[in-house]
Short mmCIF file of C-alpha atoms and ligand atoms in Angstrom, two decimals:
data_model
loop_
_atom_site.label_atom_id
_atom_site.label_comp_id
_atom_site.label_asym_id
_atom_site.label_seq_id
_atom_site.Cartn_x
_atom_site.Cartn_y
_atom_site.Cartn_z
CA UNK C 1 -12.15 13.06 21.09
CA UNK C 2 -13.35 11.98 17.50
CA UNK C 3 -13.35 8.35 16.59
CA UNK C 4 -11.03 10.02 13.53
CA UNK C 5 -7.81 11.22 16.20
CA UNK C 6 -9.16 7.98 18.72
CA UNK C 7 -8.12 5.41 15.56
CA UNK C 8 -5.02 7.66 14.75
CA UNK C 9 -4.20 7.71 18.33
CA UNK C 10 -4.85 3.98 18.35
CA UNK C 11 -2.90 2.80 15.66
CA UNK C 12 0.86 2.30 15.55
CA UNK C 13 3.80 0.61 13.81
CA UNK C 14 3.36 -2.60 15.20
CA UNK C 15 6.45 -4.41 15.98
CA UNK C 16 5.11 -7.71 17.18
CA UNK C 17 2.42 -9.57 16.03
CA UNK C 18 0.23 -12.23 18.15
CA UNK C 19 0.08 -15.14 14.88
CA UNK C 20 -2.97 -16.93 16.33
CA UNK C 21 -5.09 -13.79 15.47
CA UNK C 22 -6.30 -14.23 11.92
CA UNK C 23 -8.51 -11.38 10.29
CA UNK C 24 -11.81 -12.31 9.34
CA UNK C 25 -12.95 -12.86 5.56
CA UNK C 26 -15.55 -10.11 6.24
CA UNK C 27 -12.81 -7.47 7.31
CA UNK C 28 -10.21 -8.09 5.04
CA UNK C 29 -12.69 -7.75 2.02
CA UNK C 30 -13.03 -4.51 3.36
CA UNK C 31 -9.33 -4.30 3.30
CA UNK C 32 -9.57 -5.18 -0.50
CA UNK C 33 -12.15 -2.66 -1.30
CA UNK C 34 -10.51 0.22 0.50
CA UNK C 35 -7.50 -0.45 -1.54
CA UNK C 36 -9.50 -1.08 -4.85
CA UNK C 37 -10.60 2.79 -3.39
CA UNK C 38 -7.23 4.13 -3.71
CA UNK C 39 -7.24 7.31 -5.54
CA UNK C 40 -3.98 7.89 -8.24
CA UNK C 41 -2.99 10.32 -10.68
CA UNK C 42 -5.29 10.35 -13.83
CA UNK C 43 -7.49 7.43 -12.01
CA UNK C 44 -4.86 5.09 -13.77
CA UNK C 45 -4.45 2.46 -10.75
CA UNK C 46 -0.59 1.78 -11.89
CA UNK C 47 -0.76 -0.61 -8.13
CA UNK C 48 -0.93 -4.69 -7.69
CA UNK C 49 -1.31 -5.87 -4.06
CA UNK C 50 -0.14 -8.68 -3.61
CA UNK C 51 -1.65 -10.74 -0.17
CA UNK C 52 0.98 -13.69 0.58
CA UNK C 53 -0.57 -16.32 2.77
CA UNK C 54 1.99 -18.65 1.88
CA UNK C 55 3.96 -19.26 5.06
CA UNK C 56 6.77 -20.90 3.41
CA UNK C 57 7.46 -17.63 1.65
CA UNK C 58 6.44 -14.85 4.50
CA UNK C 59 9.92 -17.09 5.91
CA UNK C 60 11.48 -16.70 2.74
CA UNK C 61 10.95 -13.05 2.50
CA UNK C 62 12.07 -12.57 6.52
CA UNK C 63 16.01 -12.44 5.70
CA UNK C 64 15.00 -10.43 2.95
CA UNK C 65 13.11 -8.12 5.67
CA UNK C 66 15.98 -7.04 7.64
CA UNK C 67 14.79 -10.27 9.57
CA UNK C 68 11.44 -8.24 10.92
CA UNK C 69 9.58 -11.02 12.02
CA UNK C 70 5.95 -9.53 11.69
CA UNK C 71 6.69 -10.64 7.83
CA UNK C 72 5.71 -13.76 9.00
CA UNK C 73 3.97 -13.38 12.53
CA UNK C 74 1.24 -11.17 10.86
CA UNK C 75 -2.12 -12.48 9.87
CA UNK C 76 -1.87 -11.10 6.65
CA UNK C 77 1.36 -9.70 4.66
CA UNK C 78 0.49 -7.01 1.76
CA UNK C 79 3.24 -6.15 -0.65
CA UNK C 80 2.39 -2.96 -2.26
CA UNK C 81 3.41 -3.12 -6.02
CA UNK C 82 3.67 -0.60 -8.61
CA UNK C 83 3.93 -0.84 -12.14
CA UNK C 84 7.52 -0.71 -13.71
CA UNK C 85 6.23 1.32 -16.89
CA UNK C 86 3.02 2.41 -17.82
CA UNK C 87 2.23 1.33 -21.79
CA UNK C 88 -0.46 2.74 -24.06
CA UNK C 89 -2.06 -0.18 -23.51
CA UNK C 90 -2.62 0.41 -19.72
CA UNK C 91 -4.47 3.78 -21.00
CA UNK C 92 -6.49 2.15 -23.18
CA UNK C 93 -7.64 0.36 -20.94
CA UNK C 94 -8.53 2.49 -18.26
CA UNK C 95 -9.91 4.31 -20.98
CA UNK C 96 -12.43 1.51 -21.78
CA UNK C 97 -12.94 1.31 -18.11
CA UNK C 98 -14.34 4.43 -17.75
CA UNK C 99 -16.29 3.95 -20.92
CA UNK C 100 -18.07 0.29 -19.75
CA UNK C 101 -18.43 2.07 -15.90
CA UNK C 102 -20.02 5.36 -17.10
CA UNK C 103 -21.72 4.58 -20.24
CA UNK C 104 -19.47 6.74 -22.50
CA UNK C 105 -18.37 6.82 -26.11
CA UNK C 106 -14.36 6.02 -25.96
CA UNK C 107 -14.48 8.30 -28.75
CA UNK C 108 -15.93 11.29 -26.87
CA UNK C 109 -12.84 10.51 -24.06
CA UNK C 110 -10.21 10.44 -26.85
CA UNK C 111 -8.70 14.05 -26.13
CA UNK C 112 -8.00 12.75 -22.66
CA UNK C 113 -6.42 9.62 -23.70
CA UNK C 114 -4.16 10.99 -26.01
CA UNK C 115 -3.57 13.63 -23.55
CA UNK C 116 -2.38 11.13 -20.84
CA UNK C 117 -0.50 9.01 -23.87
CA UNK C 118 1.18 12.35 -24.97
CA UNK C 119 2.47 12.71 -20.75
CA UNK C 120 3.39 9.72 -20.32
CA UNK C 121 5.15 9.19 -23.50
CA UNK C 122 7.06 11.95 -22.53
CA UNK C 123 8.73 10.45 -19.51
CA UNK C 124 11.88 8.35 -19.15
CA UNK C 125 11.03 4.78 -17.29
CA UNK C 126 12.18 5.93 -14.27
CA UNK C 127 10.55 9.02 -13.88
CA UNK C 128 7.54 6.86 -14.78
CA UNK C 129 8.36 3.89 -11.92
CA UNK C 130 9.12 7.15 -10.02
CA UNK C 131 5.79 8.40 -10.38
CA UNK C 132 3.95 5.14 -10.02
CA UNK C 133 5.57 4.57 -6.58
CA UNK C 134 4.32 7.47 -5.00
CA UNK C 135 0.67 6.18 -6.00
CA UNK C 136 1.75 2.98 -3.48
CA UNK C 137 1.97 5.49 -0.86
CA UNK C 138 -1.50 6.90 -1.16
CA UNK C 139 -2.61 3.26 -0.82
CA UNK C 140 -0.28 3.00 2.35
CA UNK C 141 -1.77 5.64 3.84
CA UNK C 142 -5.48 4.88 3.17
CA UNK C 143 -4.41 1.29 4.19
CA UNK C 144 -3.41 2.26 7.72
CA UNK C 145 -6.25 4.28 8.00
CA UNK C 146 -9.01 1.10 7.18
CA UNK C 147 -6.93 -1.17 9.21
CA UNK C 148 -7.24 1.46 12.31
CA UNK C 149 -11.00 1.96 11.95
CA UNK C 150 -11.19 -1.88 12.00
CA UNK C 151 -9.25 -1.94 14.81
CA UNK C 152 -6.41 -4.21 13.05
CA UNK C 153 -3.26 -3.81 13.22
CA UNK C 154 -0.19 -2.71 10.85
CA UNK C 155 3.14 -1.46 10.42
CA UNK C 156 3.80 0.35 7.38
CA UNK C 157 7.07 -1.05 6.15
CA UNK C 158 9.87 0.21 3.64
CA UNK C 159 12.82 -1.65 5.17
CA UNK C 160 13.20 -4.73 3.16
CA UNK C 161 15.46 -5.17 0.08
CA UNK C 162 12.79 -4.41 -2.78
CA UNK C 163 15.23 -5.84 -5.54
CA UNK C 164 15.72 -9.51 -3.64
CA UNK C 165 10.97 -8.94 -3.61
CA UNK C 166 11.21 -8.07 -6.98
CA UNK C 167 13.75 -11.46 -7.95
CA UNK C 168 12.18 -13.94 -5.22
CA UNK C 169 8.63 -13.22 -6.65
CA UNK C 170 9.16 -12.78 -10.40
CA UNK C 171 7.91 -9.35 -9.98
CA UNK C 172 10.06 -7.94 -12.74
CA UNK C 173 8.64 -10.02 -15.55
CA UNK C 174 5.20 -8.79 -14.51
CA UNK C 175 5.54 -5.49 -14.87
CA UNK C 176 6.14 -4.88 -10.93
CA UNK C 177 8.16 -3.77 -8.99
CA UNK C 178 7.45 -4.46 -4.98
CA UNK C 179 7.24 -0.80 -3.26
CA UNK C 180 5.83 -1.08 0.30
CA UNK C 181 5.51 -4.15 2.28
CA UNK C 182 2.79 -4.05 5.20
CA UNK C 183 2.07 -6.66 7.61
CA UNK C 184 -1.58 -7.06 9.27
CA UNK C 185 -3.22 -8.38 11.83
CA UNK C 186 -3.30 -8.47 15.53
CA UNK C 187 -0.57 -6.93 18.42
CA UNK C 188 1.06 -9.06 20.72
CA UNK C 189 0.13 -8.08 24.30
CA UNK C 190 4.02 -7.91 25.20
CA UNK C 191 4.74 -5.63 22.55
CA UNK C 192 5.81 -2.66 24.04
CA UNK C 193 5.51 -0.63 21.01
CA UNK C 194 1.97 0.03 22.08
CA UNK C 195 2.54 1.75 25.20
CA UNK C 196 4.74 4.09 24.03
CA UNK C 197 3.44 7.90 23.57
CA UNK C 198 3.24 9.02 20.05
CA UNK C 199 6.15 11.58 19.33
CA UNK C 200 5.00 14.01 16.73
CA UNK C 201 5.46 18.35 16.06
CA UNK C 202 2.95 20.20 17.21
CA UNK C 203 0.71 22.04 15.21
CA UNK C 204 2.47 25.13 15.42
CA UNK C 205 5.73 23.59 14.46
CA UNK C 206 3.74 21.89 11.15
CA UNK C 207 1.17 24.38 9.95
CA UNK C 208 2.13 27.82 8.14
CA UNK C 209 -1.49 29.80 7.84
CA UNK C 210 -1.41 32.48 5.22
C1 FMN Q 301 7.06 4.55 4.70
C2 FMN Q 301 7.32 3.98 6.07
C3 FMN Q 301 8.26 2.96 6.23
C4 FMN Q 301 8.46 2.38 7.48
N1 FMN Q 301 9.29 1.28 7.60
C5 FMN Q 301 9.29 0.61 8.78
C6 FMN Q 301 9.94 -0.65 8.89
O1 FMN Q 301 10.53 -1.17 7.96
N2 FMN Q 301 9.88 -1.30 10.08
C7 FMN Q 301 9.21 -0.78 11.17
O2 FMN Q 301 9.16 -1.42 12.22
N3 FMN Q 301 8.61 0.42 11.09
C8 FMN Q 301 8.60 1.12 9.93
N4 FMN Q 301 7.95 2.31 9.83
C9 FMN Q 301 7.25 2.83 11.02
C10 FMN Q 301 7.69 4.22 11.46
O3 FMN Q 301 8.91 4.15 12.13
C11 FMN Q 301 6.58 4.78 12.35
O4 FMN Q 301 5.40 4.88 11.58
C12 FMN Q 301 6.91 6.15 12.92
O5 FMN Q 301 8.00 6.06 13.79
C13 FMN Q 301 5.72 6.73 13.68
O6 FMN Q 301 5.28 5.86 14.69
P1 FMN Q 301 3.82 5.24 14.74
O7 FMN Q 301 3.50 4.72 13.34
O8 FMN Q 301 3.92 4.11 15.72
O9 FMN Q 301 2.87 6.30 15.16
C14 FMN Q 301 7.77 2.90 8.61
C15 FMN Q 301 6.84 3.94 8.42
C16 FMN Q 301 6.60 4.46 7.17
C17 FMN Q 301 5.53 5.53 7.02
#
């Protein structure tokens, strides 16, 4: 088999984590970068991660959780943000980004910055927040891909209350708005999750050729 469908194969939503296995530095910089990786829509990156270490609030978040306790059993808890609205000033920025990174006049990117200003100007906040969620879900996916090459452990999350994220962490005055929440780190050996066979369609049943 390749070591692609052996990591996929590998890799489940853990439901118990063992809390005295801590990632290493090394690993979860390569965490970091994979995420810093992420592609989005236009390149604009409208995504904050936030890592809590903070035990005190992994236990405030739990109730908040549906009470899932690999919020705070997990080496490492991720809270995939997104932004609330995406300004002008966010373009211009990326804008200047890509000028400093590729050694570019901003002036000879211009048509696509007013292009992307003209877009997004046209959108209603939510269809913007909308928009800028789905980008968390690229990063969720490319997430529990790194994680499974490194052979560490995660379970992508969406059952929390992101409103009581949003109002515990003072997301909303930053712009954020918490989207996916994923816990990594090590399984317990008595979860059982592990053992169980991976229930997915077949092929057939999920590919149309034509
Ligand atoms: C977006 C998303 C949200 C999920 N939310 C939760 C969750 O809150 N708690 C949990 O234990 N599992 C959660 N899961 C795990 C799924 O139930 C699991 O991925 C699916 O059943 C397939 O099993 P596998 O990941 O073990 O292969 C979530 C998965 C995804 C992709």
């Amino acid at each position: 088999m390749h070591d692609i469908l052996k990591d996929l194969n590998w890799r489940y939503a853990t439901k118990k984590f063992d809390s005295t296995k801590i990632i290493s530095p090394e690993n979860l910089d390569i965490i970091k970068e994979s995420l810093r990786l992420v592609p989005t829509s236009y390149g604009l990156q409208p995504l904050k991660f936030i890592i809590v270490d903070s035990k005190e609030i992994r236990e405030q978040l739990k109730p908040i959780s549906y009470n899932q306790t690999q919020v705070v059993d997990a080496s490492h808890l991720i809270i995939i943000c997104c932004f609330q609205n995406t300004t002008d000033a966010h373009i211009d920025d990326f804008v200047s980004n890509i000028s400093s990174t590729r050694k570019v006049k901003i002036e000879s990117i211009q048509g696509y910055s007013d292009y992307m200003k003209s877009t997004i100007n046209g959108m209603n906040q939510q269809d913007i927040m909308h928009w800028n969620k789905n980008q968390a879900y690229i990063a969720l996916g490319q997430l529990l891909h790194t994680c499974a090459s490194l052979k560490i452990d995660a379970t992508p999350m969406e059952g929390f209350n992101p409103q009581e994220y949003d109002k515990l962490l003072n997301l909303t005055e930053k712009n954020l708005h918490a989207s996916l929440v994923v816990p990594i780190g090590y399984r317990h050996e008595e979860d059982s999750a592990q053992h169980q066979q991976k229930v997915r369609k077949s092929q057939n049943d999920l590919f149309i050729t034509i």
